[in-house]
XYZ file of N, CA and C in Angstrom:
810
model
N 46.419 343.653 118.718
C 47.672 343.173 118.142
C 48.548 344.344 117.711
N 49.738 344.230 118.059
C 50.786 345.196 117.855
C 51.444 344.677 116.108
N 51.376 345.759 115.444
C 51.249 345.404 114.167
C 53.036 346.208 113.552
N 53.358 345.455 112.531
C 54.609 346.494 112.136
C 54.825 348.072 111.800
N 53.361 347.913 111.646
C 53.229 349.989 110.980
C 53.486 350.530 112.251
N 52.491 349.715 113.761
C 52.516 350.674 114.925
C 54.189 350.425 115.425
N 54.869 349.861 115.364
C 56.389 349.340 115.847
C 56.994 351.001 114.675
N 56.938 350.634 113.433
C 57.721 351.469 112.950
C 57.164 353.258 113.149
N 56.181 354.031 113.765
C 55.678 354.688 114.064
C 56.271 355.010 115.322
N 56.752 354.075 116.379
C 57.630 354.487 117.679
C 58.769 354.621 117.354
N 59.244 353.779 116.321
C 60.500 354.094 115.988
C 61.049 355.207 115.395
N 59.614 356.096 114.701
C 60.364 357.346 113.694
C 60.108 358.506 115.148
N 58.738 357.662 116.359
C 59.029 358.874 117.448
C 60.507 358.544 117.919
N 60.913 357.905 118.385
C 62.150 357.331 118.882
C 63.421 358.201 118.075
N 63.560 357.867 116.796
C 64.750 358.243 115.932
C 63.767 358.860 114.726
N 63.686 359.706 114.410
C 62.789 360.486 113.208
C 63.754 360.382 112.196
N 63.168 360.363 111.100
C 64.330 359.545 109.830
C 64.599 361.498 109.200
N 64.215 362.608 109.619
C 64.449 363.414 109.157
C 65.663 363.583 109.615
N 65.784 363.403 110.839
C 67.390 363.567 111.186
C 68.552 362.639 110.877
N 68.390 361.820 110.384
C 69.268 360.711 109.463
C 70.447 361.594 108.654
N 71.626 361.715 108.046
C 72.364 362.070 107.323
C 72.144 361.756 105.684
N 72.447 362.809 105.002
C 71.994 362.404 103.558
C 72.080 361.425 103.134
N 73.157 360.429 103.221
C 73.663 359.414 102.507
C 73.409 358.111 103.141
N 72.864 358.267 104.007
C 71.874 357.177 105.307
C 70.811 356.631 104.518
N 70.320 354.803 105.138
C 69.696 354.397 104.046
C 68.931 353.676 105.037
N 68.299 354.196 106.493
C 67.413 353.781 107.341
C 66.401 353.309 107.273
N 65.432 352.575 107.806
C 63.954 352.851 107.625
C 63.766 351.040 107.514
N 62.670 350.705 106.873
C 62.010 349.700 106.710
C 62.707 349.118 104.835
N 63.705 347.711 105.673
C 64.080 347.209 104.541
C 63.442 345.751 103.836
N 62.327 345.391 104.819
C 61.899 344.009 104.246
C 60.465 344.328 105.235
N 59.431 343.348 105.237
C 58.283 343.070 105.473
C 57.268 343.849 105.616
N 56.159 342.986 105.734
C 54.839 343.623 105.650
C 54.208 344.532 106.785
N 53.874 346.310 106.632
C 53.537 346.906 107.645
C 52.500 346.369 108.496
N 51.696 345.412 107.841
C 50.785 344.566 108.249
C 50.472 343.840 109.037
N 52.014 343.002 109.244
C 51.905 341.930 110.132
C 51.900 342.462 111.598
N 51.946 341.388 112.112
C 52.086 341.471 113.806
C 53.529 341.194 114.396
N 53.623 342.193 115.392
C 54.740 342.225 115.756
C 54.785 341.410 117.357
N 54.949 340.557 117.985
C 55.084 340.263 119.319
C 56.212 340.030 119.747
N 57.909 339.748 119.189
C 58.817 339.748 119.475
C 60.024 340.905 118.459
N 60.883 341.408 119.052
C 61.687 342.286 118.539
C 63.371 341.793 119.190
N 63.938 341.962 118.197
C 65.680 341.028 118.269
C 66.413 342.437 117.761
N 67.110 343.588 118.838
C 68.137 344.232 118.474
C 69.614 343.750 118.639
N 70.160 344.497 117.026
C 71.130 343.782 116.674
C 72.698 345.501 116.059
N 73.648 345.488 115.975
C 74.121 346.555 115.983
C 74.148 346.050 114.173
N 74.506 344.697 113.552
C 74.826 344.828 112.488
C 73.679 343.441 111.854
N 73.311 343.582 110.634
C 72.230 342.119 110.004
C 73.205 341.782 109.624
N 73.888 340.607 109.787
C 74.805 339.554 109.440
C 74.444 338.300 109.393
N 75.092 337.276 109.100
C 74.633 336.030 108.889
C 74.372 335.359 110.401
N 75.100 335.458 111.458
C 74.563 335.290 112.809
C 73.309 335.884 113.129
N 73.320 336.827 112.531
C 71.950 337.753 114.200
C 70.795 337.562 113.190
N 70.902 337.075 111.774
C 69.544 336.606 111.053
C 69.259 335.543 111.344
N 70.254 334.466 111.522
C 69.664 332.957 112.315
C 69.144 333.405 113.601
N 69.912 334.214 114.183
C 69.592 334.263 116.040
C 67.689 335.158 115.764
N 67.594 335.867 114.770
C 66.287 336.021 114.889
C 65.680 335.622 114.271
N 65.825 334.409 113.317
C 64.684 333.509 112.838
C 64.469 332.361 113.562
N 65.847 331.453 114.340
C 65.566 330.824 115.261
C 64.767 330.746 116.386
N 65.005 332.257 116.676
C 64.322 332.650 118.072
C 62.511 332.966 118.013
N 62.381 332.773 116.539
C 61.206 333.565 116.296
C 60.456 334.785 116.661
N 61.762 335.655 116.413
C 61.568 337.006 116.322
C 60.843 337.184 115.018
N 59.882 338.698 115.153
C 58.834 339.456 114.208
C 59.952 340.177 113.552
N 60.690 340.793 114.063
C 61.696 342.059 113.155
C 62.945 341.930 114.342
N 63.715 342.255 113.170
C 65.523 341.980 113.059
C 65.695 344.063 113.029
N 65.859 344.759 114.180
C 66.076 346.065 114.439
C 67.363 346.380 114.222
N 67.972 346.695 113.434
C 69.581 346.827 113.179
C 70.109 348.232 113.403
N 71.446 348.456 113.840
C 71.602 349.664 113.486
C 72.088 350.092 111.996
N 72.685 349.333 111.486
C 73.709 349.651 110.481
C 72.697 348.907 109.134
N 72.206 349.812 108.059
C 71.534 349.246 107.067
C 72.123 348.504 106.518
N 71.628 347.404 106.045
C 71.773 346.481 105.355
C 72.491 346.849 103.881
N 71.619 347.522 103.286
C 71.316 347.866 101.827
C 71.905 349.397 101.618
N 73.392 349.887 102.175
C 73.451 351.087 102.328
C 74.123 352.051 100.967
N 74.012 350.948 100.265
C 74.597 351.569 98.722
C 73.774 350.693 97.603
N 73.148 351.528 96.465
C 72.362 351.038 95.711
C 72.707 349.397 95.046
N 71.997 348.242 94.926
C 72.647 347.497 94.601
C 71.594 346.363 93.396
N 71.927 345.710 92.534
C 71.356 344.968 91.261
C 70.975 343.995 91.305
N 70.989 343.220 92.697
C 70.662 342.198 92.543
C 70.681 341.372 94.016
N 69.249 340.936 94.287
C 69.450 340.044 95.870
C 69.317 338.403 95.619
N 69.945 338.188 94.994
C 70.048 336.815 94.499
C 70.683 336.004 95.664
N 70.618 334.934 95.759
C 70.625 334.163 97.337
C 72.003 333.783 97.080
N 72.886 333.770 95.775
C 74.100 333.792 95.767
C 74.769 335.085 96.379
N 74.486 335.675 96.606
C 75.261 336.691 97.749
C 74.618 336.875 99.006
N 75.621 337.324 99.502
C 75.527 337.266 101.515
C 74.003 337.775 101.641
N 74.177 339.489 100.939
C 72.760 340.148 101.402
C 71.609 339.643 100.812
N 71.352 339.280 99.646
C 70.478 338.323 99.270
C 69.846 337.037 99.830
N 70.790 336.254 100.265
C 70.776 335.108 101.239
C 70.005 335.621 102.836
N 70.827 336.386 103.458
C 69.987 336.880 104.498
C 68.464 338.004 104.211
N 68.507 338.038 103.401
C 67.000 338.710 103.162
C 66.174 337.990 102.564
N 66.473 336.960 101.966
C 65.385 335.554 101.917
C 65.416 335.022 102.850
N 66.315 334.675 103.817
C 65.753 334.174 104.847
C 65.035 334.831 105.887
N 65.346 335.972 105.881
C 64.164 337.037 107.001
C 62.858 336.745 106.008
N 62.666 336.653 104.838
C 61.189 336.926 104.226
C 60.793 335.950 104.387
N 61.624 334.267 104.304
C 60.339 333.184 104.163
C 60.288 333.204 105.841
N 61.169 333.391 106.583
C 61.005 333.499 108.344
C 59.320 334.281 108.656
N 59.383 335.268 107.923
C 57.962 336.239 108.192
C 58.521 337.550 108.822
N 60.227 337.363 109.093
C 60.862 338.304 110.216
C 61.169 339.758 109.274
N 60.423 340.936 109.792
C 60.776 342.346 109.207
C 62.481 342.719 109.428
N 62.592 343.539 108.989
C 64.420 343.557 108.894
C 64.661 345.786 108.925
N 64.811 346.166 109.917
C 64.416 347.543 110.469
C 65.533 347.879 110.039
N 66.192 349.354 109.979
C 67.596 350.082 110.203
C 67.335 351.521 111.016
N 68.051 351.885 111.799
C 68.016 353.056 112.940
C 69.389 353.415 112.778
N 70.018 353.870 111.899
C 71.249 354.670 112.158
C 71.759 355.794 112.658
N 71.936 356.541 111.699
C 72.717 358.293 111.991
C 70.955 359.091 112.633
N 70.034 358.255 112.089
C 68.962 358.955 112.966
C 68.795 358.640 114.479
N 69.440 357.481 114.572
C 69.570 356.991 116.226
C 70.587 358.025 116.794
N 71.593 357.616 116.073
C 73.682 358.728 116.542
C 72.902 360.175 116.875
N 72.100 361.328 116.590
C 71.840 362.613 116.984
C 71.138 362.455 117.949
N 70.649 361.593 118.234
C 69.184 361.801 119.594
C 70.023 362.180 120.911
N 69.183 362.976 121.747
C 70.002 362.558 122.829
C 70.177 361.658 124.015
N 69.416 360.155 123.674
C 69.274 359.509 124.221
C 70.294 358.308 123.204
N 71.117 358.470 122.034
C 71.455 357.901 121.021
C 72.903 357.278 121.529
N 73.400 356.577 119.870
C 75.050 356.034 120.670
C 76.105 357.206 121.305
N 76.491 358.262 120.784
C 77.119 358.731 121.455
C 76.896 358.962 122.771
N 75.258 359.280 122.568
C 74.648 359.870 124.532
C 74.669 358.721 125.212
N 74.868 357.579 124.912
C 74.935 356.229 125.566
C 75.923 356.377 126.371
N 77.049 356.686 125.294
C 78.639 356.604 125.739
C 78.712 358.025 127.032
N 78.486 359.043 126.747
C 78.637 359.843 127.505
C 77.920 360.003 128.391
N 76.770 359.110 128.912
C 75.889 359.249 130.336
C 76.707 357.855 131.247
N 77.590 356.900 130.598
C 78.137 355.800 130.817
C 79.440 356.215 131.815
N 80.034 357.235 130.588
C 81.080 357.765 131.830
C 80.608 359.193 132.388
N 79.932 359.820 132.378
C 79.125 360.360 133.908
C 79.524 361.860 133.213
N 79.502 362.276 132.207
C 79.991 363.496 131.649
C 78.389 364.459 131.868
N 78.969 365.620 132.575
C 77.819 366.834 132.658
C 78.156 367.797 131.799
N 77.214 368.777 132.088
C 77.699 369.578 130.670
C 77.434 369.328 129.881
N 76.884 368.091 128.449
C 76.787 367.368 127.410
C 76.181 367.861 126.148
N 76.765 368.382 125.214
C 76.354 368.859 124.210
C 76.984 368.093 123.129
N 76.286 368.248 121.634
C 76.496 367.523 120.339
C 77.788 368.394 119.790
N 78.573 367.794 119.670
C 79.862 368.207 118.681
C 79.389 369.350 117.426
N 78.419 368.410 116.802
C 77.921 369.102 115.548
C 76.524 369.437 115.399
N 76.353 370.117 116.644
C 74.745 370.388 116.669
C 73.773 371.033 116.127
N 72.755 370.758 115.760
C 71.626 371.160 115.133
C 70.974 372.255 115.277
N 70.187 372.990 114.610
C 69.408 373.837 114.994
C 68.237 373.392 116.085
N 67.834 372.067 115.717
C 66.837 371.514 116.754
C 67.018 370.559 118.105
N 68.536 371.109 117.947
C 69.548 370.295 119.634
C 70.084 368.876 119.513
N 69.384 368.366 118.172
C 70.675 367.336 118.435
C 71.619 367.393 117.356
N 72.340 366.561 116.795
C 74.130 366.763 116.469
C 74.637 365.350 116.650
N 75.348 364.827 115.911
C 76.550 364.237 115.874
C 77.722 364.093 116.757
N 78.114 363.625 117.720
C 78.937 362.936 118.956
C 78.627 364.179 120.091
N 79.416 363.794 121.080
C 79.168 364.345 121.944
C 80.144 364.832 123.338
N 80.187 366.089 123.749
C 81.281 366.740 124.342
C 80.729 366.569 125.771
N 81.590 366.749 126.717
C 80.919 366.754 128.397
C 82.710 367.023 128.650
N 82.224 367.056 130.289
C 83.339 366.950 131.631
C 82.921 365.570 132.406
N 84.205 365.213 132.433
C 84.147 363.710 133.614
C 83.579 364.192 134.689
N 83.309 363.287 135.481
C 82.995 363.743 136.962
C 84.435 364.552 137.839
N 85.482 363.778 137.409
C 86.424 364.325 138.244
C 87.679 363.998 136.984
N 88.689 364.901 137.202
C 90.142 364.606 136.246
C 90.784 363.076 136.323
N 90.806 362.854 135.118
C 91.742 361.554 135.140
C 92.985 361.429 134.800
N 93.772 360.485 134.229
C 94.789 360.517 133.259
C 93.737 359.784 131.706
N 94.977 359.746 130.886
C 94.581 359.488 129.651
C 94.516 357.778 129.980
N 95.334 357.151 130.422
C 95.415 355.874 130.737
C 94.529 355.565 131.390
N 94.235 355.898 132.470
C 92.971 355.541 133.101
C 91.440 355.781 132.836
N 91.463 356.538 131.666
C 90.236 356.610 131.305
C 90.154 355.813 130.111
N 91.157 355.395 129.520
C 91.125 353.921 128.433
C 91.018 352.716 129.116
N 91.464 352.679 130.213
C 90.941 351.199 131.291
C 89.743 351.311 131.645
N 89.106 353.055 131.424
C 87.471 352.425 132.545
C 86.825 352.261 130.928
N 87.128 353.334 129.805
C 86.452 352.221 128.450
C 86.609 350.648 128.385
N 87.949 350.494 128.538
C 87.829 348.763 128.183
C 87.241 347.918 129.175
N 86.506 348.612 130.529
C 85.732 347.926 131.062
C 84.279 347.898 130.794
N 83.655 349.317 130.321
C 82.193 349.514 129.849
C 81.743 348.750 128.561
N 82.817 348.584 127.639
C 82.604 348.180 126.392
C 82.779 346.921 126.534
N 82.303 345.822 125.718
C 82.477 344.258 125.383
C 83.511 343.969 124.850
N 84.492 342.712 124.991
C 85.864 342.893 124.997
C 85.216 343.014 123.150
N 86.747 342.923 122.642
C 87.071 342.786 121.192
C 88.183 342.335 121.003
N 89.032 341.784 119.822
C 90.438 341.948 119.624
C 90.719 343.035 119.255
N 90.566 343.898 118.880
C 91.450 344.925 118.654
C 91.374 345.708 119.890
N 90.302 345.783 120.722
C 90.758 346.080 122.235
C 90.586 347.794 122.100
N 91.167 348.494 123.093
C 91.121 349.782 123.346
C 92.696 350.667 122.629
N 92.763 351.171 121.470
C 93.952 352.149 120.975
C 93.826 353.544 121.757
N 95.656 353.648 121.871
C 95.250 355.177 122.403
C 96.419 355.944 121.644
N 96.344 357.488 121.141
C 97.467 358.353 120.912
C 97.610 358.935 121.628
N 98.771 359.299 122.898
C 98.608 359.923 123.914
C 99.767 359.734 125.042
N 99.924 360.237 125.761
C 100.897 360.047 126.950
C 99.770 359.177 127.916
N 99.938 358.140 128.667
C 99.318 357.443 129.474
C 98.648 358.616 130.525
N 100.377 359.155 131.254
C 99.790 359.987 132.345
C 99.267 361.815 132.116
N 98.994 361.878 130.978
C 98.200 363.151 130.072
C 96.800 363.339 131.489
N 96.566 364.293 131.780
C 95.523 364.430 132.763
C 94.216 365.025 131.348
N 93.303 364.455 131.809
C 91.950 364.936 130.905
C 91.027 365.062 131.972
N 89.801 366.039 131.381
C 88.925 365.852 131.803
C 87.293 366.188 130.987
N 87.834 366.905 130.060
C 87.045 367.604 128.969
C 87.205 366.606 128.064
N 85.795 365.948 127.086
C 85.880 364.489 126.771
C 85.135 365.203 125.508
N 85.558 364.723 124.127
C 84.558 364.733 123.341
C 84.653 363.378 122.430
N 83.502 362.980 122.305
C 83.109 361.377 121.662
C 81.906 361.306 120.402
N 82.099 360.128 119.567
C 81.256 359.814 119.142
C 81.312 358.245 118.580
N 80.281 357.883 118.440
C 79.986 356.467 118.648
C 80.134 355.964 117.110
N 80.576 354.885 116.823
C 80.891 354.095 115.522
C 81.927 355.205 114.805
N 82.447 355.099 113.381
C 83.088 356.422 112.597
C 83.489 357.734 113.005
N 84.030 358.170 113.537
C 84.088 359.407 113.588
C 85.338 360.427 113.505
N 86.065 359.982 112.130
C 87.601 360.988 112.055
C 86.884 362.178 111.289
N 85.670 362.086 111.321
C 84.667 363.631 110.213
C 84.974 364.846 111.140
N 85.423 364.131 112.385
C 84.998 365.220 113.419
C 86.098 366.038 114.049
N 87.462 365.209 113.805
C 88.680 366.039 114.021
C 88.363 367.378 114.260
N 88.153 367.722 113.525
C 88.162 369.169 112.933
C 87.593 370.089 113.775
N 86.405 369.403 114.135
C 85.860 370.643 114.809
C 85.942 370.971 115.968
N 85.455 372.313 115.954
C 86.248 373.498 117.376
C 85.865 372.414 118.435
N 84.689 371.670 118.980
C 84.676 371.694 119.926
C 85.546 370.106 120.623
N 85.969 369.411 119.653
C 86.436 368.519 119.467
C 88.321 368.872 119.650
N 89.121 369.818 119.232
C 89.991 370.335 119.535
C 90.035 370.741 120.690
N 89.226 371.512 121.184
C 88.963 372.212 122.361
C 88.951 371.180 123.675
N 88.720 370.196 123.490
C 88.928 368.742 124.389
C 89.776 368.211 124.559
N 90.483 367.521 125.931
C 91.231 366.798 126.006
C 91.820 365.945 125.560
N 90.099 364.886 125.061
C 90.586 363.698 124.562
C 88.914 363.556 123.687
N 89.482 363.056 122.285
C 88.618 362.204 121.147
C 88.015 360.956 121.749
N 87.549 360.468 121.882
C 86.858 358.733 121.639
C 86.159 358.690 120.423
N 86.477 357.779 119.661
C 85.526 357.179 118.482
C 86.140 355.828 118.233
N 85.841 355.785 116.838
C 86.387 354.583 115.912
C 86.805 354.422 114.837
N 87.470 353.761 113.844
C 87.970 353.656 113.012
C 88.634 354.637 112.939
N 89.833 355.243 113.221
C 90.569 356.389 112.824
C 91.645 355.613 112.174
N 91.569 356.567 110.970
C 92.635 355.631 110.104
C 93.998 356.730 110.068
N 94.884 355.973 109.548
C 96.655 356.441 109.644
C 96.459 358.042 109.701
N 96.083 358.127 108.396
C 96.876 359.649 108.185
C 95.725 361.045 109.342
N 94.278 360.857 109.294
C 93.388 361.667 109.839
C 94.310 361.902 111.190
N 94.405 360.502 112.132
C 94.642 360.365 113.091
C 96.209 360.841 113.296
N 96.924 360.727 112.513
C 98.489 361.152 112.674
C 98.503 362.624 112.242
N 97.905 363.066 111.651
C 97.902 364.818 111.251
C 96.719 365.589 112.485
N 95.905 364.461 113.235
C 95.114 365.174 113.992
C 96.120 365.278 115.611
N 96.773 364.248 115.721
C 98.213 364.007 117.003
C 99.216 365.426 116.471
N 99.570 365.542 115.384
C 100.854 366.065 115.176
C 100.126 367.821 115.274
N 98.724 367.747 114.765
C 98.331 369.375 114.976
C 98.393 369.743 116.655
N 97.943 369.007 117.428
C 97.922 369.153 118.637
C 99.062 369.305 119.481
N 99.595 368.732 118.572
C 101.377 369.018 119.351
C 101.816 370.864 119.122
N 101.280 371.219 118.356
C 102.033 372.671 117.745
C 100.878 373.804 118.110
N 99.547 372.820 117.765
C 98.735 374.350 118.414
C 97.471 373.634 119.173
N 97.937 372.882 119.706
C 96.774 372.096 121.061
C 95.971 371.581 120.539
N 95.221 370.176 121.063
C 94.158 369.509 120.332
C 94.172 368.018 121.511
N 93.178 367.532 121.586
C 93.163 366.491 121.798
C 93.733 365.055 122.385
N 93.967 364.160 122.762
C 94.608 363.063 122.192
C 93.812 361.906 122.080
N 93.910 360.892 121.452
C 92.805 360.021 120.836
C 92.693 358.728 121.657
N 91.541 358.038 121.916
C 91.304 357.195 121.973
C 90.868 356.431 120.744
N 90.858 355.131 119.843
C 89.749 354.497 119.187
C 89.212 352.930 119.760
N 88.313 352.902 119.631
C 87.731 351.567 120.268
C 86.750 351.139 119.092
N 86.395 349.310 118.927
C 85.835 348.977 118.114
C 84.187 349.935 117.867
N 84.550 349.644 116.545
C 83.136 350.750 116.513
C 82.093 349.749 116.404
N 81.905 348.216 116.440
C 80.464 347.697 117.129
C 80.494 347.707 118.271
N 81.265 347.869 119.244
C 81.357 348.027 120.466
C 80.841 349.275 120.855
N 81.040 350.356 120.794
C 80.765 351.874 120.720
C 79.310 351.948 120.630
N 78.935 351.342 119.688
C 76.991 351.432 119.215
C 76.479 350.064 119.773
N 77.033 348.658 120.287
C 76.286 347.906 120.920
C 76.225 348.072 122.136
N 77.029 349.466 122.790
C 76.474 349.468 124.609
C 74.812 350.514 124.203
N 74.430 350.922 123.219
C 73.375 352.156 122.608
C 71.920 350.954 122.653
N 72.337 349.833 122.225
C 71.102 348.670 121.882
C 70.125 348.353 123.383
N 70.816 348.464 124.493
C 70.358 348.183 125.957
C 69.125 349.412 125.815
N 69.726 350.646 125.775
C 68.613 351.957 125.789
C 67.783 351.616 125.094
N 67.982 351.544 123.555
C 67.268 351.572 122.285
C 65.835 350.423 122.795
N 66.158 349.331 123.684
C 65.421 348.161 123.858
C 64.386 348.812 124.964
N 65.257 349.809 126.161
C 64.289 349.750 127.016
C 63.269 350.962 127.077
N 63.579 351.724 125.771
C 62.555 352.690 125.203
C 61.929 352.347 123.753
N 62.089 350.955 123.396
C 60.731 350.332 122.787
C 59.870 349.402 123.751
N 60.351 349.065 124.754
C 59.288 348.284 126.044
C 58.506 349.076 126.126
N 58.807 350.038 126.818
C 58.403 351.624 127.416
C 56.942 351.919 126.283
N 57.331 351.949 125.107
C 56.329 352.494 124.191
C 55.437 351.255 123.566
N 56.255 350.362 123.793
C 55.369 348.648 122.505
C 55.442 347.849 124.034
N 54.331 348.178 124.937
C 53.727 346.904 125.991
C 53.534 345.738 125.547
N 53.727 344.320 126.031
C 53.182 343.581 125.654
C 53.950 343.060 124.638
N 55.178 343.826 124.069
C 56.239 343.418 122.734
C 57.244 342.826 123.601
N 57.875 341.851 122.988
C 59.398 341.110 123.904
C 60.223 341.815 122.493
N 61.191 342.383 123.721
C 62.334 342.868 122.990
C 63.609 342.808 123.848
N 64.291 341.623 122.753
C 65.861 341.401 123.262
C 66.637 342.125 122.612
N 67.923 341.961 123.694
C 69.333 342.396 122.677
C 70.299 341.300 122.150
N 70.568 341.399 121.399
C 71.521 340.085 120.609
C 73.029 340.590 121.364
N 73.304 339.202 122.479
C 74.935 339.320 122.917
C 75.767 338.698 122.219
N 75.249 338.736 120.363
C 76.253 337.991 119.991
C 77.682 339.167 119.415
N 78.416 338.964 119.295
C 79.737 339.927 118.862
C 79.834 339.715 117.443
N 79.535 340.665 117.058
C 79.854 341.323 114.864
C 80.678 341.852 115.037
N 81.567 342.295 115.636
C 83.008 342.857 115.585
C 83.293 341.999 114.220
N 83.968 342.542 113.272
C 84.937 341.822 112.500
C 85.679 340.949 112.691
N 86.937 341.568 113.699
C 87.934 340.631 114.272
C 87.794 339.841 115.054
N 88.462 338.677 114.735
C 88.301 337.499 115.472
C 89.369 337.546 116.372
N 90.609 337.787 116.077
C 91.580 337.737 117.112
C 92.957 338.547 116.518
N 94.342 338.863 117.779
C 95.286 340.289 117.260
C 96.668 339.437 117.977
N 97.602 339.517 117.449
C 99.174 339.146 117.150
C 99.079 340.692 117.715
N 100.022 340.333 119.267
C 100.632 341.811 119.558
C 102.002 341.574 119.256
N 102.874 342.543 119.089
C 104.101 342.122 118.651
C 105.295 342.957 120.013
């Protein structure tokens, strides 16, 4: 019997929680190392959907990327959301996992998802480690594009969303030097190798990062941006993540949840 200790043991080979970011709150958030594991339900976010979809389904553990519990908190009382879904994973029997910023450095992780997706050689971590991996990730396309056309072949790899594919940029801007990273990433403006690129991909770039990171590039070169939903970005990462726990847990069923946690439900273009 494949037990939760041996599941969470592939997982720290898989994503080692040493490489996690300080403020990362990964690891084992509910059940017994004890039990038995025979089904596994990856999910990019534990929300009130993908905890029914894995207690329904009678899934063993709910594999998330994004912790649950990522800021200290007083109370899991079933009157709130996270409370509510973590009683129901416990009387389910279902363990409740997190793989974050220790997943994002691997190089098999979300950014390396994104960048083996569009065919980038060359591939190194933006913010790399002494021990090779790093935080998003730089490459060359296979061949030069425009800026426009390489936001149409994203909005085909990724699962739609409403908010869809943003770009800062001239459509017909030729790129070919790509640097990315998967879910968050305006941390990364900044750095050399990220300037040094054609074009950004991430997510959430908010007003001002993103308008002072356009307007530097105008005066002393930099970039131009793509952003795309950031569950989108880390749910094309869940396909890998699944078929290198098969690989290691024989005999374990492990799905991916096609349900959409995007936030947005729908966008008024004007």
């Amino acid at each position: 019997m494949t037990t939760l200790l041996d599941v969470l043991d592939v997982i720290e080979g898989l994503w080692p929680a040493h490489g996690a970011e300080e403020w990362d709150a990964p690891g084992l958030l509910s059940g017994d190392p004890a039990a038995g594991v025979s089904r596994i339900l990856l999910a990019v976010d534990a929300v009130g959907v993908t905890v029914d979809e894995a207690v329904e389904g009678d899934h063993d553990l709910l594999l998330v990327h994004h912790p649950l519990l990522m800021r200290g908190v007083t109370t899991v009382a079933e009157s709130t959301a996270k409370g509510a879904m973590l009683a129901r994973l416990i009387r389910a029997g279902c363990a409740l996992v997190a793989a974050h910023t220790n997943a994002d450095v691997v190089a098999t992780g979300t950014s390396g998802r994104i960048a083996a997706l569009l065919g980038l050689s060359e591939v190194e971590a933006i913010a790399e480690r002494p021990d090779g991996t790093g935080l998003g990730r730089t490459g060359s396309l296979p061949a030069a594009t425009t800026l426009g056309e390489l936001a149409r072949t994203l909005a085909t790899l990724l699962p739609a969303t409403a908010g869809g594919v943003r770009v800062g940029g001239d459509y017909d801007r030729r790129v070919e030097r790509v640097a990315l990273c998967g879910g968050a990433g305006d941390s990364l403006l900044a750095e050399d190798a990220v300037r040094a690129s054609d074009v950004y991909i991430t997510s959430d770039l908010r007003h001002h990062p993103a308008s002072e990171a356009l307007e530097t590039a105008r005066v002393a070169g930099g970039p131009a941006l793509i952003d795309v939903s950031h569950w989108a970005s880390e749910w094309l990462w869940l396909d890998t993540a699944a078929a290198e726990l098969r690989a290691a847990l024989p005999g374990v069923d492990v799905v991916v949840s096609e349900l959409r946690t995007d936030p947005w439900d729908f966008v008024v273009v004007q």
